[in-house]
C-alpha atoms as a printed R data frame, in Angstrom:
    type eleno elety resid chain resno       x       y       z
1   ATOM     1    CA   MET     A     1  14.199  -6.830  -9.219
2   ATOM     2    CA   LYS     A     2  12.430  -7.793  -5.979
3   ATOM     3    CA   HIS     A     3  10.130  -4.729  -6.329
4   ATOM     4    CA   ILE     A     4   8.885  -5.828  -9.723
5   ATOM     5    CA   PHE     A     5   8.329  -9.396  -8.655
6   ATOM     6    CA   LEU     A     6   6.460  -7.984  -5.668
7   ATOM     7    CA   ILE     A     7   4.002  -6.162  -7.917
8   ATOM     8    CA   PHE     A     8   3.012  -9.400  -9.617
9   ATOM     9    CA   MET     A     9   3.431 -12.080  -6.991
10  ATOM    10    CA   ILE     A    10   1.679 -10.433  -4.072
11  ATOM    11    CA   CYS     A    11  -1.463 -10.053  -6.148
12  ATOM    12    CA   PHE     A    12  -4.013 -11.770  -3.862
13  ATOM    13    CA   CYS     A    13  -7.108 -13.651  -4.813
14  ATOM    14    CA   ALA     A    14 -10.371 -12.564  -3.219
15  ATOM    15    CA   MET     A    15 -11.414 -15.176  -0.682
16  ATOM    16    CA   ALA     A    16 -14.931 -15.690   0.697
17  ATOM    17    CA   ALA     A    17 -15.104 -15.128   4.441
18  ATOM    18    CA   HIS     A    18 -17.178 -18.090   5.507
19  ATOM    19    CA   ALA     A    19 -14.589 -20.561   6.655
20  ATOM    20    CA   SER     A    20 -10.847 -20.409   6.955
21  ATOM    21    CA   ASP     A    21  -9.839 -20.838   3.298
22  ATOM    22    CA   THR     A    22  -6.277 -21.492   2.143
23  ATOM    23    CA   LEU     A    23  -4.655 -21.011  -1.247
24  ATOM    24    CA   VAL     A    24  -1.178 -21.851  -2.466
25  ATOM    25    CA   ALA     A    25  -0.091 -20.489  -5.859
26  ATOM    26    CA   ASN     A    26   3.240 -21.212  -7.535
27  ATOM    27    CA   TYR     A    27   4.891 -18.995 -10.170
28  ATOM    28    CA   ILE     A    28   7.951 -18.657 -12.398
29  ATOM    29    CA   ALA     A    29   9.401 -15.627 -14.108
30  ATOM    30    CA   ARG     A    30  11.097 -15.922 -17.499
31  ATOM    31    CA   GLY     A    31  12.897 -13.475 -19.765
32  ATOM    32    CA   ALA     A    32  15.317 -13.695 -22.707
33  ATOM    33    CA   GLY     A    33  14.667 -17.440 -22.829
34  ATOM    34    CA   LEU     A    34  15.893 -17.858 -19.261
35  ATOM    35    CA   HIS     A    35  14.285 -19.070 -16.006
36  ATOM    36    CA   LEU     A    36  14.867 -16.082 -13.700
37  ATOM    37    CA   MET     A    37  12.798 -16.520 -10.573
38  ATOM    38    CA   ASN     A    38  10.469 -18.828  -8.589
39  ATOM    39    CA   GLY     A    39   7.749 -17.678  -6.260
40  ATOM    40    CA   GLN     A    40   5.139 -19.180  -3.949
41  ATOM    41    CA   MET     A    41   2.225 -17.357  -2.342
42  ATOM    42    CA   ASP     A    42   0.386 -18.834   0.619
43  ATOM    43    CA   LEU     A    43  -2.832 -17.081   1.567
44  ATOM    44    CA   VAL     A    44  -5.153 -17.852   4.477
45  ATOM    45    CA   MET     A    45  -8.498 -16.008   4.871
46  ATOM    46    CA   GLY     A    46 -10.457 -16.532   8.084
47  ATOM    47    CA   LYS     A    47 -13.838 -15.058   8.954
48  ATOM    48    CA   LYS     A    48 -12.328 -11.742   9.952
49  ATOM    49    CA   ASP     A    49  -8.595 -12.017   9.398
50  ATOM    50    CA   TYR     A    50  -6.095 -12.706   6.653
51  ATOM    51    CA   LYS     A    51  -2.452 -13.723   6.282
52  ATOM    52    CA   SER     A    52  -0.225 -13.785   3.246
53  ATOM    53    CA   LEU     A    53   3.260 -15.318   3.001
54  ATOM    54    CA   LEU     A    54   5.140 -14.786  -0.233
55  ATOM    55    CA   GLN     A    55   8.543 -16.430  -0.861
56  ATOM    56    CA   THR     A    56  10.668 -15.632  -3.944
57  ATOM    57    CA   GLU     A    57  14.071 -16.873  -5.086
58  ATOM    58    CA   THR     A    58  16.195 -15.827  -8.053
59  ATOM    59    CA   MET     A    59  17.224 -18.584 -10.411
60  ATOM    60    CA   GLY     A    60  19.779 -19.264 -13.175
61  ATOM    61    CA   LEU     A    61  21.673 -16.266 -14.529
62  ATOM    62    CA   LEU     A    62  19.722 -13.820 -12.338
63  ATOM    63    CA   SER     A    63  20.842 -15.756  -9.222
64  ATOM    64    CA   VAL     A    64  24.447 -15.127 -10.313
65  ATOM    65    CA   LEU     A    65  23.864 -11.428 -10.849
66  ATOM    66    CA   LEU     A    66  21.478 -10.998  -7.873
67  ATOM    67    CA   PRO     A    67  21.413 -14.002  -5.539
68  ATOM    68    CA   ALA     A    68  18.429 -13.464  -3.275
69  ATOM    69    CA   LYS     A    69  15.662 -15.135  -1.333
70  ATOM    70    CA   THR     A    70  12.963 -12.770  -0.218
71  ATOM    71    CA   THR     A    71   9.973 -13.332   2.100
72  ATOM    72    CA   PHE     A    72   7.027 -10.971   2.438
73  ATOM    73    CA   LEU     A    73   4.543 -11.387   5.270
74  ATOM    74    CA   THR     A    74   1.268  -9.492   5.825
75  ATOM    75    CA   GLU     A    75  -1.262 -10.154   8.546
76  ATOM    76    CA   GLY     A    76  -4.384  -8.196   9.430
77  ATOM    77    CA   THR     A    77  -8.158  -8.077   9.779
78  ATOM    78    CA   TYR     A    78 -10.930  -7.064   7.461
79  ATOM    79    CA   ARG     A    79 -14.583  -6.168   7.301
80  ATOM    80    CA   GLU     A    80 -16.654  -5.313   4.260
81  ATOM    81    CA   ASN     A    81 -13.574  -5.103   2.014
82  ATOM    82    CA   THR     A    82 -11.842  -2.725   4.436
83  ATOM    83    CA   TYR     A    83  -8.445  -4.098   5.530
84  ATOM    84    CA   LYS     A    84  -6.466  -3.230   8.667
85  ATOM    85    CA   ILE     A    85  -2.824  -4.253   8.552
86  ATOM    86    CA   ASP     A    86  -1.384  -5.511  11.836
87  ATOM    87    CA   VAL     A    87   1.971  -6.833  10.540
88  ATOM    88    CA   SER     A    88   3.842  -6.124   7.288
89  ATOM    89    CA   THR     A    89   7.430  -7.305   6.961
90  ATOM    90    CA   MET     A    90  10.069  -8.151   4.381
91  ATOM    91    CA   THR     A    91  13.182 -10.344   4.861
92  ATOM    92    CA   ASN     A    92  15.869 -10.541   2.203
93  ATOM    93    CA   VAL     A    93  18.749 -13.046   2.269
94  ATOM    94    CA   SER     A    94  21.608 -12.462  -0.196
95  ATOM    95    CA   GLY     A    95  24.677 -14.583   0.487
96  ATOM    96    CA   LYS     A    96  25.469 -14.004   4.161
97  ATOM    97    CA   LYS     A    97  23.559 -10.724   4.332
98  ATOM    98    CA   VAL     A    98  20.162 -10.700   5.932
99  ATOM    99    CA   LYS     A    99  17.979  -7.591   5.823
100 ATOM   100    CA   ASN     A   100  14.723  -7.266   7.773
101 ATOM   101    CA   ARG     A   101  12.256  -4.495   7.146
102 ATOM   102    CA   HIS     A   102   9.172  -3.733   9.247
103 ATOM   103    CA   ILE     A   103   6.671  -1.560   7.361
104 ATOM   104    CA   ASP     A   104   5.175   0.723   9.927
105 ATOM   105    CA   LEU     A   105   1.902   2.273   8.736
106 ATOM   106    CA   SER     A   106   0.832   3.674  12.137
107 ATOM   107    CA   ASP     A   107   1.725   7.237  11.079
108 ATOM   108    CA   LYS     A   108   0.607   6.797   7.482
109 ATOM   109    CA   PRO     A   109  -3.185   7.242   7.450
110 ATOM   110    CA   GLY     A   110  -4.707   6.257   4.119
111 ATOM   111    CA   PHE     A   111  -1.705   4.135   3.151
112 ATOM   112    CA   VAL     A   112  -1.526   0.355   2.700
113 ATOM   113    CA   ASP     A   113   1.135  -2.156   1.578
114 ATOM   114    CA   TYR     A   114   1.288  -3.750  -1.851
115 ATOM   115    CA   GLN     A   115  -0.389  -6.967  -0.762
116 ATOM   116    CA   THR     A   116  -3.417  -5.345   0.817
117 ATOM   117    CA   ALA     A   117  -3.898  -2.993  -2.110
118 ATOM   118    CA   VAL     A   118  -4.177  -5.818  -4.599
119 ATOM   119    CA   LEU     A   119  -6.344  -7.903  -2.254
120 ATOM   120    CA   THR     A   120  -8.747  -4.950  -2.156
121 ATOM   121    CA   VAL     A   121  -8.793  -4.685  -5.954
122 ATOM   122    CA   MET     A   122  -9.613  -8.359  -6.389
123 ATOM   123    CA   ASN     A   123 -12.287  -8.326  -3.732
124 ATOM   124    CA   LEU     A   124 -14.241  -5.568  -5.452
125 ATOM   125    CA   PRO     A   125 -17.729  -6.570  -6.595
126 ATOM   126    CA   ARG     A   126 -16.647  -6.203 -10.232
127 ATOM   127    CA   PRO     A   127 -13.339  -5.459 -12.073
128 ATOM   128    CA   GLN     A   128 -12.715  -1.713 -12.113
129 ATOM   129    CA   THR     A   129  -9.976   0.893 -12.024
130 ATOM   130    CA   LYS     A   130  -8.638   1.581  -8.522
131 ATOM   131    CA   GLU     A   131  -5.953   3.879  -7.067
132 ATOM   132    CA   PHE     A   132  -3.888   3.357  -3.884
133 ATOM   133    CA   LYS     A   133  -1.390   5.201  -1.712
134 ATOM   134    CA   ILE     A   134   1.262   2.633  -0.785
135 ATOM   135    CA   PHE     A   135   4.179   2.787   1.652
136 ATOM   136    CA   ASP     A   136   6.858   0.092   1.366
137 ATOM   137    CA   GLY     A   137   9.086   1.154   4.244
138 ATOM   138    CA   LYS     A   138  11.331   3.404   2.140
139 ATOM   139    CA   ARG     A   139   9.056   5.339  -0.190
140 ATOM   140    CA   GLU     A   140   5.543   6.484  -0.777
141 ATOM   141    CA   LEU     A   141   3.900   5.570  -4.053
142 ATOM   142    CA   LEU     A   142   0.679   6.194  -5.950
143 ATOM   143    CA   VAL     A   143  -0.278   2.949  -7.639
144 ATOM   144    CA   THR     A   144  -3.040   2.805 -10.189
145 ATOM   145    CA   PHE     A   145  -4.647  -0.405 -11.425
146 ATOM   146    CA   THR     A   146  -6.482   0.411 -14.677
147 ATOM   147    CA   TYR     A   147  -8.983  -2.202 -15.813
148 ATOM   148    CA   ARG     A   148  -8.716  -2.858 -19.558
149 ATOM   149    CA   GLY     A   149 -11.351  -5.521 -20.031
150 ATOM   150    CA   LYS     A   150 -11.322  -9.254 -20.845
151 ATOM   151    CA   GLU     A   151  -8.543 -10.998 -22.754
152 ATOM   152    CA   THR     A   152  -8.010 -14.595 -23.763
153 ATOM   153    CA   LEU     A   153  -4.658 -16.068 -22.783
154 ATOM   154    CA   GLU     A   154  -3.481 -18.835 -25.114
155 ATOM   155    CA   SER     A   155  -1.991 -22.125 -24.010
156 ATOM   156    CA   ASN     A   156   1.652 -21.936 -22.898
157 ATOM   157    CA   LYS     A   157   4.049 -24.697 -21.877
158 ATOM   158    CA   TYR     A   158   5.157 -22.695 -18.847
159 ATOM   159    CA   SER     A   159   1.647 -21.906 -17.573
160 ATOM   160    CA   SER     A   160  -1.049 -24.005 -15.968
161 ATOM   161    CA   PHE     A   161  -3.709 -21.550 -17.164
162 ATOM   162    CA   GLU     A   162  -5.345 -20.784 -20.518
163 ATOM   163    CA   GLY     A   163  -8.621 -18.969 -21.149
164 ATOM   164    CA   GLU     A   164 -10.366 -15.710 -20.396
165 ATOM   165    CA   ALA     A   165  -8.827 -13.331 -17.851
166 ATOM   166    CA   ASP     A   166  -9.345  -9.814 -16.497
167 ATOM   167    CA   TYR     A   167  -6.576  -7.574 -17.823
168 ATOM   168    CA   TYR     A   168  -5.154  -4.576 -15.885
169 ATOM   169    CA   THR     A   169  -2.285  -2.207 -16.506
170 ATOM   170    CA   VAL     A   170  -0.375  -0.933 -13.436
171 ATOM   171    CA   ASN     A   171   1.224   2.529 -13.269
172 ATOM   172    CA   ILE     A   172   3.454   3.551 -10.321
173 ATOM   173    CA   ASP     A   173   4.404   7.067  -9.324
174 ATOM   174    CA   ILE     A   174   6.954   7.614  -6.523
175 ATOM   175    CA   THR     A   175   5.632  10.577  -4.519
176 ATOM   176    CA   ALA     A   176   8.205  10.621  -1.656
177 ATOM   177    CA   GLY     A   177  11.199   8.765  -0.297
178 ATOM   178    CA   LYS     A   178  14.039   6.758  -1.839
179 ATOM   179    CA   LYS     A   179  14.033   6.611  -5.638
180 ATOM   180    CA   LYS     A   180  17.323   4.802  -6.376
181 ATOM   181    CA   GLY     A   181  17.458   1.749  -8.589
182 ATOM   182    CA   TRP     A   182  16.696   0.934 -12.206
183 ATOM   183    CA   PHE     A   183  13.093  -0.044 -11.468
184 ATOM   184    CA   PHE     A   184  12.262   3.310  -9.942
185 ATOM   185    CA   ASN     A   185  14.204   5.145 -12.696
186 ATOM   186    CA   ARG     A   186  11.965   3.271 -15.119
187 ATOM   187    CA   MET     A   187   8.836   4.331 -13.245
188 ATOM   188    CA   LYS     A   188   9.897   7.985 -13.437
189 ATOM   189    CA   ASP     A   189  10.074   7.717 -17.241
190 ATOM   190    CA   LYS     A   190   6.507   8.513 -18.358
191 ATOM   191    CA   THR     A   191   7.259   7.044 -21.808
192 ATOM   192    CA   SER     A   192   7.884   3.579 -20.313
193 ATOM   193    CA   PRO     A   193   5.042   1.098 -20.865
194 ATOM   194    CA   PRO     A   194   3.010   0.079 -17.818
195 ATOM   195    CA   LEU     A   195   3.103  -3.251 -16.072
196 ATOM   196    CA   HIS     A   196   0.487  -5.835 -17.227
197 ATOM   197    CA   VAL     A   197  -1.347  -8.283 -14.952
198 ATOM   198    CA   TYR     A   198  -4.022 -10.847 -15.637
199 ATOM   199    CA   PHE     A   199  -6.503 -12.400 -13.173
200 ATOM   200    CA   ALA     A   200  -8.968 -15.237 -13.613
201 ATOM   201    CA   ARG     A   201 -11.750 -16.600 -11.466
202 ATOM   202    CA   LEU     A   202 -10.297 -19.936 -10.409
203 ATOM   203    CA   GLY     A   203 -11.176 -20.026  -6.749
204 ATOM   204    CA   LYS     A   204 -13.782 -22.470  -5.475
205 ATOM   205    CA   ASN     A   205 -15.977 -19.540  -4.462
206 ATOM   206    CA   GLY     A   206 -15.380 -17.576  -7.622
207 ATOM   207    CA   GLU     A   207 -12.195 -15.916  -6.344
208 ATOM   208    CA   GLU     A   208  -9.816 -14.203  -8.720
209 ATOM   209    CA   VAL     A   209  -6.180 -15.389  -8.911
210 ATOM   210    CA   LEU     A   210  -3.177 -13.876 -10.652
211 ATOM   211    CA   VAL     A   211  -2.480 -16.062 -13.666
212 ATOM   212    CA   ARG     A   212   0.051 -14.012 -15.653
213 ATOM   213    CA   GLY     A   213   2.064 -10.775 -15.627
214 ATOM   214    CA   ALA     A   214   4.464  -9.000 -17.965
215 ATOM   215    CA   PHE     A   215   6.877  -6.074 -17.897
216 ATOM   216    CA   ASP     A   216   9.791  -4.843 -20.030
217 ATOM   217    CA   THR     A   217  13.424  -4.527 -18.941
218 ATOM   218    CA   SER     A   218  16.581  -3.345 -20.647
219 ATOM   219    CA   ILE     A   219  18.566  -6.476 -19.701
220 ATOM   220    CA   PHE     A   220  16.175  -9.407 -20.165
221 ATOM   221    CA   GLY     A   221  13.657  -7.882 -22.568
222 ATOM   222    CA   THR     A   222  10.034  -8.706 -21.687
223 ATOM   223    CA   ILE     A   223   9.849 -10.710 -18.433
224 ATOM   224    CA   THR     A   224   6.745 -12.804 -18.076
225 ATOM   225    CA   VAL     A   225   5.409 -14.288 -14.848
226 ATOM   226    CA   TYR     A   226   3.418 -17.501 -15.236
227 ATOM   227    CA   MET     A   227   1.268 -19.338 -12.694
228 ATOM   228    CA   THR     A   228   2.474 -22.950 -12.702
229 ATOM   229    CA   GLY     A   229   0.194 -24.464 -10.085
230 ATOM   230    CA   LEU     A   230  -2.690 -23.770  -7.727
231 ATOM   231    CA   LYS     A   231  -3.884 -25.635  -4.602
232 ATOM   232    CA   GLN     A   232  -6.921 -24.746  -2.523
233 ATOM   233    CA   GLY     A   233  -8.324 -26.062   0.695
234 ATOM   234    CA   GLU     A   234 -10.113 -25.289   3.948
235 ATOM   235    CA   ASN     A   235  -8.807 -25.330   7.516
C-alpha cells in the first residue's frame, strides 16, 4: 500500500525559485466508505535547493491489517528544471519493526526517485506527457505521466478543492528488480486501469499542487486521495 500512496502523495508542486518558499499539504485516502490513510507533505524550495518530507500513516481498518507510519525524505539542488538528488531515504515503522532504506542513485545515471520525477513534471512550462526512469532502492521502473487535459472536479465533503484541474494518468512498468506484492502484480497486468492524478494551480506564484488521486484495488474498490488543507509561506 505504501507504494501506491507514494505515487500520489509525493507529487510536488512547482515552486518559484526567488525566495525560500514553503508549502504544507494535508491529504486523506478513502475507499469502501472507510478512512484508510493520512498524509502530510512539507516542501521547501530555496533559490537553488529543495527538500521534501512526506509522512503517511494508515488509519482505521487498514491500520489493523497493515499498521504503518512511513516517512520519505528527499533533498537536492536544481537549476533550470534539472534536479540533482543528494539524499533520498524512506523509513517505515510497523509495530516494533523499523526499516530504513537509503536510495543510492550514484550508479544509476538517468534515474531519479518518485518525488523528483513528479516535481519535474509539475515544473514544466506547460502540462505535457513525460516519461521517467525511477529507482526506489529495490526495483527499476519506467513511469509515464500522460496528460489528458482539463477536468472539473466537483465539490466533495472530504476535499478542500473544487474546480478545474490538470488530469494525468500514470502507468508503471517494472523493468528490473523485486516485483513481489499485489501492487506490482497489478502493474504487470496490462488490462488494469492506470492511476489517476489531478493537479491545480493553487500556489501563490501559480504553482501546481496535487488535489486528488484515484486508483482501483481488489479489497477496497476505488481508493481516492483528497487534499484536505494547504498552507503556504516564505522563510
